[in-house]
Every structure is written in C-alpha cells, then in structure tokens.
C-alpha cells in the first residue's frame, strides 16, 4: 500500500518535470529489413532511462535518428520540444550542443591527440561558448572529471579500451550538454572496468545534472543506473517499468534478458 | 544475367559518383570555408608525395633519354635530344606518370583514411560536433589534390629534365646552359598550358574518387581495404580517360 503510493508520487514527480526527449511512432527500415516499427519513448529532465534489446534490434539506429544522423521513415522526434526532423542544419547544430553522444565504438578521432579530440566540439560549436581563445581549462576540467588528466597529449591509439571509453565520455561532456546518450557504454570492457564506467556515469550525472538515455544489454549496468527501463523487441516497446519490476516479470521474453 | 548486373552496377556507380561530384560543387562555394583544414591537407598531401614524385620523375628522365638516344644517333640527330625529350615529358609522360604515382599514394591514402573514419563512426561524431563532414573532410581533400598535383607535376617535370640532362651530359658532353637553352627554345605555350590544365583535372579526379570510395565505405575492415584499393584502380582508369579527352581537345584547339 505504502509502496505503491511511493511509486505513484515518484511518477507524479517525474511527470511534472520537463520533457527532454520524445519519440512517437518511430519507423525505420533498410530495404526489406524493418528495424523499427513504431517505437515510442519519453525522457524527462534529470531521469536515467535504460533501453535494452537484443543485438541488431535497432537500438543504435534509434539513437542515431535522435541526433539526426539518420532520417526516420516516419514518426516524430522531439528534443526539448523541437522536432529535429524538421530543422535546418544550423538549428540542428544548436540542438546538438545540448546532446552529448557516446558512440558504441567511441569514435575518437585517431589522427588527433586527446586534447584535440576534446577541443574539436568546443571549437566547432562556436555559438555555445563563443570564440574561446584558451580551451585548456575546459579540457582539463572534462579530463579531470573522468580521471585521465595525464593523458592530454597522448594519441587515442596509445590508450586502453577503457581509457578510450572515458575519453569519449569526456568529449561528450565537454559542451556541458543537458542530455547524454550512451550507446552501450560498457560493451567490450571487462567487469571491473565496466563498474568504473558505471560509477563514472553516476558521478557525471550528479555533477552535470544531465538527463540520460542509456542503451545497454549489460544487466549490471541497467540495475545500477536505471530509474526506468524500456525493452525493445521487434522494433517496438515490449514492456516498460523499473528494474525490479522487470526483473520479477514472468514473461519469457523479458526473463531472457535477465539471465 | 550475370553480365547484366555487372553493367548495371557500373552505371549505378557512375551515377553515384556524379551525384557526389555535384554535391562537391554545391558545398565548395558555400560558407563556412575550412581554410585551415585545406592548408593542412595541402601540406600533408605534398609532404607525402614529393619524394615519390621526385624519384619517379628522375628515373623517367634517365630512362627516356637512355632509350631514345640510340634511335636518334642512328639518324645523326643527337642534337635534337633536348627538344624531343622535353616535349614528350612536358606534354604527356610527366603529367601521366606523376599523376599515376600520385593516385597510388594519395587516392589510396584518402580512401583508407575516410573509409576507416566512416567505419569507426568518426564521421558521425564530426557531424554531431557541429561540423559538416562533407565540407571538412571531402571538400578540403578534393581541393588539396586539385591544387597540389599541378605543382607536383611541374616539380616532377623539372626533375625529369634534370635526369635527362645528366645522361646527355655524360654521353655527349652538353653543358647545363646549352641543354636548357635548347629545352626552352623548343617548348611553347601550346605545350605547357594544355598539359598544366589537364593536371588540374587529374588532381580533381584523384581526390574525387578517393573521397567517394572512402566516404561511402561499407562497414567492416574489408570495406576499408576495398575502398583504398578501388580508389586507386578507378582513379587511374579515370586518368587515362581524361588524358584521352585532353589530348583530343588540345588537338582541336592547338593543332599539335
Ligand atoms: N546504415 C545501415 N544500412 C543498412 N542497414 C543498417 C544500417 N545500420 C543498421 N542497419 C541494420 O539495422 C539493424 C539494427 O542495427 P543496430 O546497429 O541498430 O543494432 P543494435 O540494436 O544497435 O545492435 P548492437 O547491440 O549489436 O549494437 C541491423 O539489422 C543492421 O543490419
Ligand atoms: Mg548498437
């Protein structure tokens, strides 16, 4: 009785907050491969939403549609109230300064040093911070927040996979975005490094007060970071709920994720 | 059936390449201009190929002179050597051979570089960082190859002529001044101008094909290798086609 009331209050609290991301009836196919068939999502301010789904279920496609890297076939995608499928290039760039994107494969520029990697978004998105002369304070701050200040002059190829992931996170954070999109932040990492990354995500969350959308099939990651979860099956929302709710589910499809 | 699909995919490829070229012309004249990146690319492309071009040019000069000499000697026409060698180098052999080496070095480099950036999502990362990757990566590289190849060809031609002079000097005791006097007396604008103009087209074609293959690279490391490889093959092929057209057009206007 008490518990349900708590959950209700929680839900009300979340609902009353600002809507950061909203996807309605998103569809995307590649030829005959119908990847997304009507996917829906809402992300509220300050919330951590986890999307789980099998490999190849279209999670990366969905998240790429969110930042305009792919055009959906149909459906609407609103980022902070603006439909990004209808924006021109400049408006899209403005919105993108508010979104940090952690790519599944890190996507660090391998011809640039760590410093240049972090400077790239700073110098490019001129509007947000103006024409900065000295980027060093911002770069060292972002590097410090992932605990890798000493790597500033190294090349990405000189770093381990876990360090690369952290640099990529620092690059996603450097513009102080309101929303962060994580595409499988722990994939390909050993359990200990995964834990470190998860800890880091939580710390970043507190420090920068961001809203996060986290794609993963790592149950431990979902357990720790998620406030709400969506399971993506066959290109659409299969179930939604909190981690404990889904973990106790009797549904075979849902159970399969928690093994 | 099989033949048909190969022909079809060939024409699809041509169509996509024209579309890509069209996009280049649209974006090259619109703001913002990436001057800094263009300079960086020019420097890096020149730096990567200058030694190769020098060595190739030198050897071409040597070999061409060594091979032609006996024939001219038979007719007692050794004194024509400088004219003959300089015309064939400046008009045809210099531009084509140097463009081919350049394609081998640069088109494959661009194909592999952009291909791996595509596969590892670095191009997507640029896009979300407020950068138009087509402008930043493709436009700058195509401009850089178009600017740099003519310069490299002039340099390579000079080295080739110098190589030719060394042979002439060792065999026939011709002085440096006399040799180059003969060279410059022979050469006319109708030799130099069309040859230089066509190198701009060669440079453009090499940059275009390299970028096209890399930028549209298919997933996986296999895709990157394929992009680099086909960039060289297609740009070399395109070079010969362009050369044929150039010679044809020059023939009409200058009556060589
Ligand atoms: N550019 C593309 N062209 C054609 N098909 C694509 C493209 N990108 C993705 N796909 C297809 O879309 C489907 C979903 O891919 P996606 O990368 O979104 O999977 P995912 O859920 O992120 O999987 P993983 O967990 O392995 O990262 C796959 O079948 C893939 O082949
Ligand atoms: Mg993915």
Short mmCIF file of C-alpha atoms and ligand atoms in Angstrom, two decimals:
data_model
loop_
_atom_site.label_atom_id
_atom_site.label_comp_id
_atom_site.label_asym_id
_atom_site.label_seq_id
_atom_site.Cartn_x
_atom_site.Cartn_y
_atom_site.Cartn_z
CA UNK A 1 0.00 0.00 0.00
CA UNK A 2 2.66 2.39 1.15
CA UNK A 3 4.97 1.28 -1.63
CA UNK A 4 2.50 1.82 -4.44
CA UNK A 5 1.80 5.26 -3.08
CA UNK A 6 5.50 5.98 -3.15
CA UNK A 7 5.81 4.86 -6.73
CA UNK A 8 2.83 6.97 -7.68
CA UNK A 9 4.33 10.00 -6.04
CA UNK A 10 7.59 9.29 -7.81
CA UNK A 11 5.83 9.02 -11.13
CA UNK A 12 3.97 12.25 -10.50
CA UNK A 13 7.20 13.94 -9.64
CA UNK A 14 8.80 12.72 -12.85
CA UNK A 15 5.77 13.59 -14.99
CA UNK A 16 5.74 17.12 -13.67
CA UNK A 17 9.27 17.63 -14.94
CA UNK A 18 10.26 18.93 -18.31
CA UNK A 19 10.13 16.58 -21.25
CA UNK A 20 13.63 16.36 -22.74
CA UNK A 21 13.13 13.75 -25.44
CA UNK A 22 10.00 12.44 -27.03
CA UNK A 23 9.79 9.85 -29.76
CA UNK A 24 6.39 9.00 -31.19
CA UNK A 25 5.74 6.07 -33.51
CA UNK A 26 9.24 5.93 -34.98
CA UNK A 27 9.63 3.74 -38.05
CA UNK A 28 12.78 2.93 -39.98
CA UNK A 29 13.58 0.21 -42.48
CA UNK A 30 16.56 -0.63 -44.66
CA UNK A 31 15.05 -2.22 -47.73
CA UNK A 32 13.10 -5.23 -46.51
CA UNK A 33 14.72 -5.06 -43.10
CA UNK A 34 12.07 -3.37 -40.94
CA UNK A 35 14.20 -2.35 -37.99
CA UNK A 36 11.92 -0.01 -36.06
CA UNK A 37 8.13 -0.43 -36.28
CA UNK A 38 6.57 2.25 -34.14
CA UNK A 39 8.90 2.91 -31.23
CA UNK A 40 7.86 5.36 -28.51
CA UNK A 41 9.89 6.99 -25.78
CA UNK A 42 9.76 9.84 -23.29
CA UNK A 43 12.74 11.08 -21.33
CA UNK A 44 12.12 13.56 -18.52
CA UNK A 45 14.53 16.04 -17.02
CA UNK A 46 17.08 14.51 -14.67
CA UNK A 47 15.99 10.98 -15.44
CA UNK A 48 18.05 7.90 -16.32
CA UNK A 49 16.22 5.80 -18.87
CA UNK A 50 17.65 2.47 -19.95
CA UNK A 51 16.78 0.81 -23.26
CA UNK A 52 17.50 -2.89 -23.51
CA UNK A 53 17.24 -5.01 -26.61
CA UNK A 54 18.94 -7.84 -28.43
CA UNK A 55 21.87 -7.23 -30.72
CA UNK A 56 20.57 -6.00 -34.05
CA UNK A 57 17.21 -4.90 -32.64
CA UNK A 58 17.79 -1.33 -33.83
CA UNK A 59 18.98 0.44 -30.68
CA UNK A 60 21.82 2.22 -32.43
CA UNK A 61 19.55 3.11 -35.33
CA UNK A 62 17.06 4.65 -32.89
CA UNK A 63 19.69 6.71 -31.09
CA UNK A 64 21.14 7.90 -34.42
CA UNK A 65 17.72 9.07 -35.51
CA UNK A 66 17.58 11.05 -32.25
CA UNK A 67 20.52 13.26 -33.20
CA UNK A 68 19.69 13.48 -36.89
CA UNK A 69 22.44 11.13 -38.09
CA UNK A 70 19.75 9.04 -39.75
CA UNK A 71 16.42 10.10 -41.17
CA UNK A 72 13.45 8.09 -39.90
CA UNK A 73 10.89 6.85 -42.42
CA UNK A 74 8.07 8.20 -40.28
CA UNK A 75 7.28 9.34 -36.76
CA UNK A 76 8.23 12.42 -34.79
CA UNK A 77 11.32 13.02 -32.69
CA UNK A 78 11.26 15.97 -30.34
CA UNK A 79 14.34 17.13 -28.50
CA UNK A 80 13.43 19.71 -25.86
CA UNK A 81 10.22 20.47 -27.70
CA UNK A 82 11.72 20.81 -31.19
CA UNK A 83 11.02 18.29 -33.92
CA UNK A 84 14.52 17.53 -35.17
CA UNK A 85 13.35 16.01 -38.44
CA UNK A 86 12.11 19.45 -39.47
CA UNK A 87 15.14 21.55 -38.56
CA UNK A 88 17.68 23.05 -40.94
CA UNK A 89 21.37 22.46 -40.47
CA UNK A 90 22.01 25.46 -38.21
CA UNK A 91 19.08 24.77 -35.91
CA UNK A 92 20.13 21.16 -35.74
CA UNK A 93 23.66 22.15 -34.74
CA UNK A 94 22.24 24.33 -31.96
CA UNK A 95 20.20 21.44 -30.58
CA UNK A 96 23.19 19.14 -30.84
CA UNK A 97 25.19 21.31 -28.43
CA UNK A 98 22.71 20.19 -25.78
CA UNK A 99 23.20 16.50 -26.55
CA UNK A 100 26.28 14.52 -25.60
CA UNK A 101 26.70 11.36 -27.65
CA UNK A 102 28.83 8.45 -26.50
CA UNK A 103 29.30 6.24 -29.55
CA UNK A 104 29.24 2.47 -29.29
CA UNK A 105 32.78 2.29 -30.70
CA UNK A 106 33.99 5.52 -29.01
CA UNK A 107 34.60 7.21 -32.40
CA UNK A 108 37.67 9.08 -31.16
CA UNK A 109 39.49 10.88 -33.98
CA UNK A 110 42.55 8.72 -34.35
CA UNK A 111 44.60 11.34 -36.18
CA UNK A 112 44.26 13.78 -33.28
CA UNK A 113 45.61 13.86 -29.73
CA UNK A 114 43.31 13.57 -26.74
CA UNK A 115 43.44 17.33 -26.33
CA UNK A 116 42.48 17.94 -29.97
CA UNK A 117 39.71 15.39 -29.66
CA UNK A 118 38.19 17.31 -26.79
CA UNK A 119 38.79 20.69 -28.40
CA UNK A 120 37.02 19.66 -31.58
CA UNK A 121 33.43 20.15 -30.37
CA UNK A 122 34.45 23.27 -28.43
CA UNK A 123 35.92 24.98 -31.45
CA UNK A 124 33.22 23.81 -33.77
CA UNK A 125 30.10 24.68 -31.82
CA UNK A 126 31.08 28.33 -31.64
CA UNK A 127 27.69 29.56 -30.57
CA UNK A 128 27.54 27.93 -27.19
CA UNK A 129 30.76 29.26 -25.66
CA UNK A 130 31.65 31.92 -28.18
CA UNK A 131 35.08 32.01 -29.74
CA UNK A 132 37.21 30.58 -26.95
CA UNK A 133 40.86 31.57 -27.01
CA UNK A 134 42.07 29.26 -24.30
CA UNK A 135 40.37 25.89 -24.23
CA UNK A 136 42.74 24.44 -21.64
CA UNK A 137 40.56 25.00 -18.54
CA UNK A 138 37.54 23.31 -20.12
CA UNK A 139 39.62 20.45 -21.50
CA UNK A 140 41.37 19.78 -18.20
CA UNK A 141 38.07 20.00 -16.34
CA UNK A 142 36.44 17.41 -18.60
CA UNK A 143 39.51 15.16 -18.46
CA UNK A 144 39.65 15.56 -14.71
CA UNK A 145 36.05 14.50 -14.31
CA UNK A 146 36.88 11.17 -15.97
CA UNK A 147 40.17 10.93 -14.06
CA UNK A 148 42.51 10.99 -17.06
CA UNK A 149 44.12 14.42 -16.88
CA UNK A 150 47.57 12.95 -17.54
CA UNK A 151 46.64 11.59 -21.00
CA UNK A 152 46.09 15.01 -22.53
CA UNK A 153 48.93 14.79 -25.06
CA UNK A 154 48.58 11.12 -25.99
CA UNK A 155 47.05 9.69 -29.15
CA UNK A 156 43.90 7.54 -28.79
CA UNK A 157 45.80 4.52 -30.12
CA UNK A 158 48.10 4.72 -27.10
CA UNK A 159 45.20 4.22 -24.67
CA UNK A 160 43.46 1.06 -23.47
CA UNK A 161 39.85 0.36 -24.41
CA UNK A 162 38.55 1.50 -21.03
CA UNK A 163 40.56 4.71 -21.17
CA UNK A 164 39.32 5.40 -24.69
CA UNK A 165 35.77 4.99 -23.44
CA UNK A 166 36.43 7.52 -20.69
CA UNK A 167 38.00 9.99 -23.12
CA UNK A 168 34.98 9.57 -25.37
CA UNK A 169 32.78 10.32 -22.37
CA UNK A 170 34.84 13.42 -21.57
CA UNK A 171 34.37 14.58 -25.16
CA UNK A 172 30.64 14.02 -24.90
CA UNK A 173 30.59 16.09 -21.69
CA UNK A 174 32.77 18.98 -22.71
CA UNK A 175 29.93 21.12 -24.03
CA UNK A 176 28.03 20.59 -20.77
CA UNK A 177 25.01 19.10 -22.53
CA UNK A 178 21.61 18.73 -20.90
CA UNK A 179 21.08 15.26 -22.36
CA UNK A 180 23.59 12.43 -22.72
CA UNK A 181 23.02 9.46 -24.98
CA UNK A 182 25.07 6.41 -24.12
CA UNK A 183 25.27 3.68 -26.77
CA UNK A 184 26.42 0.58 -24.89
CA UNK A 185 28.85 2.29 -22.53
CA UNK A 186 30.14 -0.98 -21.07
CA UNK A 187 30.28 -3.26 -24.11
CA UNK A 188 33.64 -4.84 -24.78
CA UNK A 189 35.01 -3.97 -21.34
CA UNK A 190 35.96 -6.33 -18.51
CA UNK A 191 33.64 -6.38 -15.46
CA UNK A 192 35.91 -4.21 -13.32
CA UNK A 193 36.34 -1.52 -15.96
CA UNK A 194 32.59 -1.72 -16.62
CA UNK A 195 31.96 -0.96 -12.94
CA UNK A 196 34.29 2.02 -13.14
CA UNK A 197 32.47 3.36 -16.18
CA UNK A 198 29.11 2.88 -14.47
CA UNK A 199 30.38 4.72 -11.37
CA UNK A 200 31.62 7.47 -13.62
CA UNK A 201 28.26 7.77 -15.34
CA UNK A 202 26.57 8.19 -11.97
CA UNK A 203 29.07 10.79 -10.85
CA UNK A 204 28.76 12.71 -14.08
CA UNK A 205 25.01 12.57 -13.70
CA UNK A 206 25.24 14.30 -10.32
CA UNK A 207 27.96 16.76 -11.30
CA UNK A 208 26.41 17.94 -14.55
CA UNK A 209 22.73 17.28 -13.67
CA UNK A 210 22.02 15.70 -17.01
CA UNK A 211 19.21 13.52 -18.29
CA UNK A 212 20.47 10.26 -19.76
CA UNK A 213 19.34 7.69 -22.24
CA UNK A 214 21.38 4.55 -21.82
CA UNK A 215 21.40 1.71 -24.31
CA UNK A 216 22.80 -1.50 -22.97
CA UNK A 217 22.45 -5.22 -22.71
CA UNK A 218 24.54 -5.32 -19.58
CA UNK A 219 22.16 -6.26 -16.73
CA UNK A 220 24.53 -4.98 -14.03
CA UNK A 221 24.73 -1.62 -15.74
CA UNK A 222 20.94 -1.43 -16.02
CA UNK A 223 20.49 -2.41 -12.34
CA UNK A 224 22.73 0.38 -11.11
CA UNK A 225 21.86 3.28 -13.37
CA UNK A 226 18.27 2.80 -14.46
CA UNK A 227 15.31 4.60 -12.97
CA UNK A 228 13.03 3.38 -15.70
CA UNK A 229 13.54 0.81 -18.46
CA UNK A 230 12.14 0.02 -21.87
CA UNK A 231 12.62 -3.33 -23.56
CA UNK A 232 12.88 -3.05 -27.31
CA UNK A 233 11.70 -6.19 -29.12
CA UNK A 234 10.79 -6.45 -32.81
CA UNK A 235 11.22 -2.75 -33.32
CA UNK A 236 8.72 -1.63 -30.73
CA UNK A 237 8.34 -1.13 -26.97
CA UNK A 238 7.78 -4.57 -25.50
CA UNK A 239 7.47 -3.58 -21.83
CA UNK A 240 8.30 -0.61 -19.67
CA UNK A 241 8.94 -0.39 -15.95
CA UNK A 242 11.50 -0.11 -13.21
CA UNK A 243 14.35 -2.59 -12.95
CA UNK A 244 12.84 -4.57 -10.03
CA UNK A 245 9.50 -4.79 -11.83
CA UNK A 246 11.02 -6.19 -14.99
CA UNK A 247 13.42 -8.48 -13.15
CA UNK A 248 10.46 -10.22 -11.47
CA UNK A 249 8.43 -10.43 -14.66
CA UNK A 250 7.02 -13.85 -15.60
CA UNK A 251 7.18 -13.14 -19.34
CA UNK A 252 9.60 -15.44 -21.17
CA UNK A 253 10.95 -12.71 -23.47
CA UNK A 254 11.62 -10.43 -20.52
CA UNK A 255 13.20 -13.19 -18.44
CA UNK A 256 15.65 -13.92 -21.22
CA UNK A 257 17.27 -10.52 -20.71
CA UNK A 258 17.98 -11.06 -17.03
CA UNK A 259 19.84 -14.36 -17.25
CA UNK B 1 22.18 -12.32 -66.41
CA UNK B 2 25.43 -12.03 -64.53
CA UNK B 3 26.88 -9.71 -67.12
CA UNK B 4 23.80 -7.55 -66.99
CA UNK B 5 24.05 -6.94 -63.27
CA UNK B 6 27.72 -6.02 -63.57
CA UNK B 7 26.92 -3.45 -66.23
CA UNK B 8 24.03 -2.18 -64.17
CA UNK B 9 26.14 -1.73 -61.06
CA UNK B 10 28.77 0.03 -63.16
CA UNK B 11 26.25 2.62 -64.27
CA UNK B 12 24.86 2.96 -60.77
CA UNK B 13 28.40 3.68 -59.61
CA UNK B 14 28.85 6.32 -62.32
CA UNK B 15 25.56 7.90 -61.26
CA UNK B 16 26.58 7.98 -57.61
CA UNK B 17 29.97 9.44 -58.48
CA UNK B 18 28.32 12.24 -60.48
CA UNK B 19 25.99 12.92 -57.59
CA UNK B 20 28.99 13.09 -55.28
CA UNK B 21 30.77 15.50 -57.63
CA UNK B 22 27.64 17.60 -57.84
CA UNK B 23 27.49 17.79 -54.06
CA UNK B 24 31.12 18.90 -54.03
CA UNK B 25 30.36 21.82 -56.35
CA UNK B 26 27.38 22.80 -54.23
CA UNK B 27 29.31 22.80 -50.98
CA UNK B 28 32.60 24.22 -52.17
CA UNK B 29 31.11 27.68 -52.69
CA UNK B 30 29.01 27.89 -49.53
CA UNK B 31 30.08 29.06 -46.10
CA UNK B 32 31.82 28.25 -43.81
CA UNK B 33 35.12 27.71 -45.65
CA UNK B 34 37.55 25.36 -43.95
CA UNK B 35 40.76 27.23 -44.85
CA UNK B 36 42.84 25.87 -42.01
CA UNK B 37 41.98 22.29 -42.82
CA UNK B 38 42.60 22.94 -46.53
CA UNK B 39 46.11 24.21 -45.81
CA UNK B 40 46.76 21.25 -43.55
CA UNK B 41 45.65 18.86 -46.28
CA UNK B 42 47.74 20.62 -48.95
CA UNK B 43 50.78 20.35 -46.74
CA UNK B 44 50.18 16.74 -45.83
CA UNK B 45 49.46 15.68 -49.43
CA UNK B 46 52.51 17.49 -50.75
CA UNK B 47 54.68 16.17 -47.97
CA UNK B 48 53.56 12.60 -48.51
CA UNK B 49 54.16 12.55 -52.25
CA UNK B 50 57.02 14.92 -53.04
CA UNK B 51 59.80 12.37 -52.58
CA UNK B 52 57.97 9.78 -54.62
CA UNK B 53 57.27 12.27 -57.40
CA UNK B 54 60.91 13.39 -57.40
CA UNK B 55 62.28 9.87 -57.65
CA UNK B 56 59.77 8.88 -60.32
CA UNK B 57 60.45 11.98 -62.36
CA UNK B 58 64.22 11.50 -62.15
CA UNK B 59 64.05 7.89 -63.29
CA UNK B 60 61.65 8.72 -66.10
CA UNK B 61 64.08 11.38 -67.33
CA UNK B 62 67.01 8.98 -67.19
CA UNK B 63 65.26 6.08 -68.85
CA UNK B 64 63.58 8.11 -71.55
CA UNK B 65 66.90 9.64 -72.59
CA UNK B 66 68.77 6.35 -72.49
CA UNK B 67 66.11 4.68 -74.62
CA UNK B 68 65.72 7.42 -77.19
CA UNK B 69 69.38 8.19 -77.69
CA UNK B 70 70.37 5.22 -79.89
CA UNK B 71 67.49 5.84 -82.29
CA UNK B 72 68.34 9.49 -82.74
CA UNK B 73 72.01 8.61 -83.04
CA UNK B 74 71.21 6.37 -85.98
CA UNK B 75 69.86 9.38 -87.83
CA UNK B 76 72.68 11.55 -86.58
CA UNK B 77 70.21 13.69 -84.75
CA UNK B 78 71.54 13.65 -81.17
CA UNK B 79 71.34 17.41 -81.04
CA UNK B 80 67.57 17.06 -81.10
CA UNK B 81 67.60 15.13 -77.84
CA UNK B 82 66.73 18.03 -75.52
CA UNK B 83 63.79 19.14 -77.68
CA UNK B 84 62.44 15.68 -78.14
CA UNK B 85 62.74 14.62 -74.51
CA UNK B 86 61.35 17.86 -73.13
CA UNK B 87 58.31 17.77 -75.39
CA UNK B 88 57.41 14.22 -74.53
CA UNK B 89 57.97 14.82 -70.82
CA UNK B 90 56.09 18.08 -70.57
CA UNK B 91 53.21 17.15 -72.83
CA UNK B 92 52.47 13.62 -71.84
CA UNK B 93 54.83 11.44 -69.87
CA UNK B 94 55.37 13.80 -66.94
CA UNK B 95 51.72 14.55 -66.19
CA UNK B 96 50.50 10.99 -66.69
CA UNK B 97 53.24 9.11 -64.85
CA UNK B 98 53.34 11.55 -61.97
CA UNK B 99 49.54 11.57 -61.71
CA UNK B 100 49.60 7.77 -61.62
CA UNK B 101 52.14 7.66 -58.80
CA UNK B 102 50.18 10.37 -57.04
CA UNK B 103 47.00 8.31 -57.41
CA UNK B 104 48.73 5.26 -55.99
CA UNK B 105 49.90 7.21 -52.99
CA UNK B 106 47.14 9.70 -52.32
CA UNK B 107 43.90 8.17 -53.63
CA UNK B 108 44.52 5.00 -51.65
CA UNK B 109 45.51 7.05 -48.61
CA UNK B 110 42.34 9.12 -48.76
CA UNK B 111 40.21 6.04 -49.45
CA UNK B 112 41.63 4.22 -46.44
CA UNK B 113 41.56 7.23 -44.14
CA UNK B 114 37.98 8.28 -44.85
CA UNK B 115 36.92 4.64 -45.01
CA UNK B 116 38.19 3.91 -41.54
CA UNK B 117 36.68 7.15 -40.26
CA UNK B 118 33.35 6.07 -41.70
CA UNK B 119 33.53 2.57 -40.24
CA UNK B 120 34.57 3.74 -36.77
CA UNK B 121 31.84 6.41 -36.78
CA UNK B 122 34.31 9.30 -36.63
CA UNK B 123 32.41 10.93 -39.48
CA UNK B 124 29.19 10.68 -37.47
CA UNK B 125 31.00 12.12 -34.46
CA UNK B 126 32.06 15.14 -36.52
CA UNK B 127 28.52 15.60 -37.70
CA UNK B 128 27.18 15.82 -34.12
CA UNK B 129 30.03 18.15 -33.18
CA UNK B 130 28.67 20.93 -35.35
CA UNK B 131 30.79 20.14 -38.38
CA UNK B 132 29.67 19.33 -41.87
CA UNK B 133 31.93 16.32 -42.51
CA UNK B 134 31.50 16.61 -46.26
CA UNK B 135 32.95 20.11 -46.17
CA UNK B 136 35.57 19.37 -43.56
CA UNK B 137 36.84 16.09 -44.98
CA UNK B 138 35.80 15.80 -48.63
CA UNK B 139 35.83 19.35 -49.98
CA UNK B 140 39.20 20.14 -48.40
CA UNK B 141 40.80 16.96 -49.75
CA UNK B 142 39.48 17.35 -53.29
CA UNK B 143 40.64 20.98 -53.37
CA UNK B 144 44.01 19.97 -51.96
CA UNK B 145 44.66 17.32 -54.60
CA UNK B 146 43.48 19.71 -57.34
CA UNK B 147 45.88 22.39 -56.14
CA UNK B 148 48.83 20.16 -55.33
CA UNK B 149 49.04 17.83 -58.33
CA UNK B 150 49.88 20.56 -60.89
CA UNK B 151 52.61 21.87 -58.58
CA UNK B 152 54.00 18.38 -58.11
CA UNK B 153 53.90 17.76 -61.86
CA UNK B 154 55.89 20.92 -62.56
CA UNK B 155 58.39 19.84 -59.94
CA UNK B 156 58.48 16.29 -61.32
CA UNK B 157 58.93 17.54 -64.90
CA UNK B 158 61.86 19.69 -63.79
CA UNK B 159 63.50 16.74 -62.06
CA UNK B 160 62.89 14.57 -65.13
CA UNK B 161 64.55 17.12 -67.39
CA UNK B 162 67.43 17.28 -64.99
CA UNK B 163 67.74 13.49 -65.13
CA UNK B 164 67.74 13.65 -68.90
CA UNK B 165 70.42 16.33 -68.79
CA UNK B 166 72.66 14.11 -66.64
CA UNK B 167 72.60 11.37 -69.26
CA UNK B 168 73.15 13.81 -72.09
CA UNK B 169 76.00 15.40 -70.23
CA UNK B 170 77.72 12.10 -69.52
CA UNK B 171 77.35 10.80 -73.08
CA UNK B 172 77.50 13.83 -75.25
CA UNK B 173 79.20 16.46 -73.14
CA UNK B 174 76.40 19.01 -73.34
CA UNK B 175 76.60 21.86 -70.85
CA UNK B 176 73.74 22.66 -68.44
CA UNK B 177 73.13 26.05 -70.02
CA UNK B 178 73.15 24.72 -73.55
CA UNK B 179 70.84 21.86 -72.67
CA UNK B 180 68.22 24.01 -71.01
CA UNK B 181 68.55 26.68 -73.65
CA UNK B 182 67.53 24.10 -76.20
CA UNK B 183 64.70 22.91 -73.96
CA UNK B 184 63.21 26.35 -73.50
CA UNK B 185 63.60 27.21 -77.17
CA UNK B 186 61.57 24.18 -78.10
CA UNK B 187 58.82 24.49 -75.57
CA UNK B 188 55.88 26.67 -76.46
CA UNK B 189 52.84 27.74 -74.54
CA UNK B 190 50.83 25.26 -76.54
CA UNK B 191 52.92 22.54 -74.89
CA UNK B 192 52.82 23.85 -71.36
CA UNK B 193 49.35 25.34 -70.92
CA UNK B 194 47.20 22.37 -72.01
CA UNK B 195 49.47 20.00 -70.11
CA UNK B 196 49.10 22.05 -66.94
CA UNK B 197 45.36 22.43 -67.33
CA UNK B 198 44.89 18.72 -67.62
CA UNK B 199 46.81 18.11 -64.40
CA UNK B 200 44.17 20.13 -62.56
CA UNK B 201 41.58 17.72 -63.87
CA UNK B 202 43.78 14.76 -62.92
CA UNK B 203 44.16 16.11 -59.39
CA UNK B 204 40.44 16.69 -59.11
CA UNK B 205 39.66 13.18 -60.34
CA UNK B 206 42.08 11.57 -57.90
CA UNK B 207 40.68 13.50 -54.93
CA UNK B 208 37.12 12.89 -56.03
CA UNK B 209 37.42 9.15 -56.46
CA UNK B 210 39.46 8.69 -53.28
CA UNK B 211 36.91 10.63 -51.24
CA UNK B 212 33.96 8.97 -52.93
CA UNK B 213 35.23 5.49 -52.15
CA UNK B 214 36.24 6.32 -48.59
CA UNK B 215 33.22 8.40 -47.66
CA UNK B 216 30.78 5.76 -48.87
CA UNK B 217 32.77 2.90 -47.38
CA UNK B 218 30.82 -0.18 -46.37
CA UNK B 219 31.05 -1.50 -42.83
CA UNK B 220 33.95 -3.59 -41.67
CA UNK B 221 37.68 -3.69 -42.18
CA UNK B 222 37.13 -5.47 -45.50
CA UNK B 223 35.27 -2.37 -46.63
CA UNK B 224 38.24 -0.14 -45.80
CA UNK B 225 40.68 -2.26 -47.80
CA UNK B 226 38.27 -2.36 -50.69
CA UNK B 227 37.78 1.40 -50.56
CA UNK B 228 41.53 2.03 -50.70
CA UNK B 229 42.04 -0.48 -53.46
CA UNK B 230 39.20 0.58 -55.73
CA UNK B 231 40.10 4.24 -55.18
CA UNK B 232 43.44 3.61 -56.90
CA UNK B 233 42.01 1.43 -59.66
CA UNK B 234 39.15 3.75 -60.56
CA UNK B 235 41.14 6.96 -60.33
CA UNK B 236 43.87 5.53 -62.57
CA UNK B 237 41.26 4.47 -65.09
CA UNK B 238 39.65 7.89 -64.95
CA UNK B 239 43.09 9.47 -65.51
CA UNK B 240 43.52 7.71 -68.82
CA UNK B 241 40.04 8.64 -69.96
CA UNK B 242 40.65 12.27 -69.02
CA UNK B 243 44.02 12.20 -70.72
CA UNK B 244 42.45 10.93 -73.91
CA UNK B 245 39.84 13.68 -73.80
CA UNK B 246 42.50 16.29 -73.05
CA UNK B 247 44.70 15.26 -75.95
CA UNK B 248 41.66 15.21 -78.23
CA UNK B 249 40.61 18.70 -77.18
CA UNK B 250 44.16 20.06 -77.39
CA UNK B 251 44.43 18.68 -80.88
CA UNK B 252 41.37 20.65 -81.95
CA UNK B 253 42.48 23.94 -80.41
CA UNK B 254 46.24 23.90 -80.88
CA UNK B 255 46.66 21.60 -83.88
CA UNK B 256 49.64 19.78 -82.43
N1 LIG C 1 23.36 2.08 -42.48
C1 LIG C 1 22.68 0.93 -42.48
N2 LIG C 1 22.30 0.37 -43.66
C2 LIG C 1 21.61 -0.77 -43.69
N3 LIG C 1 21.23 -1.46 -42.61
C3 LIG C 1 21.57 -0.98 -41.40
C4 LIG C 1 22.32 0.24 -41.28
N4 LIG C 1 22.51 0.48 -39.97
C5 LIG C 1 21.93 -0.53 -39.31
N5 LIG C 1 21.36 -1.42 -40.15
C6 LIG C 1 20.61 -2.63 -39.79
O1 LIG C 1 19.71 -2.29 -38.75
C7 LIG C 1 19.64 -3.32 -37.81
C8 LIG C 1 19.82 -2.77 -36.43
O2 LIG C 1 21.14 -2.30 -36.28
P1 LIG C 1 21.64 -1.59 -34.96
O3 LIG C 1 23.06 -1.23 -35.18
O4 LIG C 1 20.71 -0.51 -34.59
O5 LIG C 1 21.55 -2.73 -33.88
P2 LIG C 1 21.78 -2.62 -32.31
O6 LIG C 1 20.49 -2.84 -31.65
O7 LIG C 1 22.48 -1.36 -32.01
O8 LIG C 1 22.72 -3.86 -32.07
P3 LIG C 1 24.04 -3.97 -31.16
O9 LIG C 1 23.57 -4.27 -29.80
O10 LIG C 1 24.78 -5.11 -31.76
O11 LIG C 1 24.77 -2.68 -31.28
C9 LIG C 1 20.65 -4.37 -38.21
O12 LIG C 1 19.96 -5.44 -38.82
C10 LIG C 1 21.52 -3.68 -39.21
O13 LIG C 1 21.92 -4.58 -40.20
MG1 LIG C 2 24.33 -0.77 -31.43
#
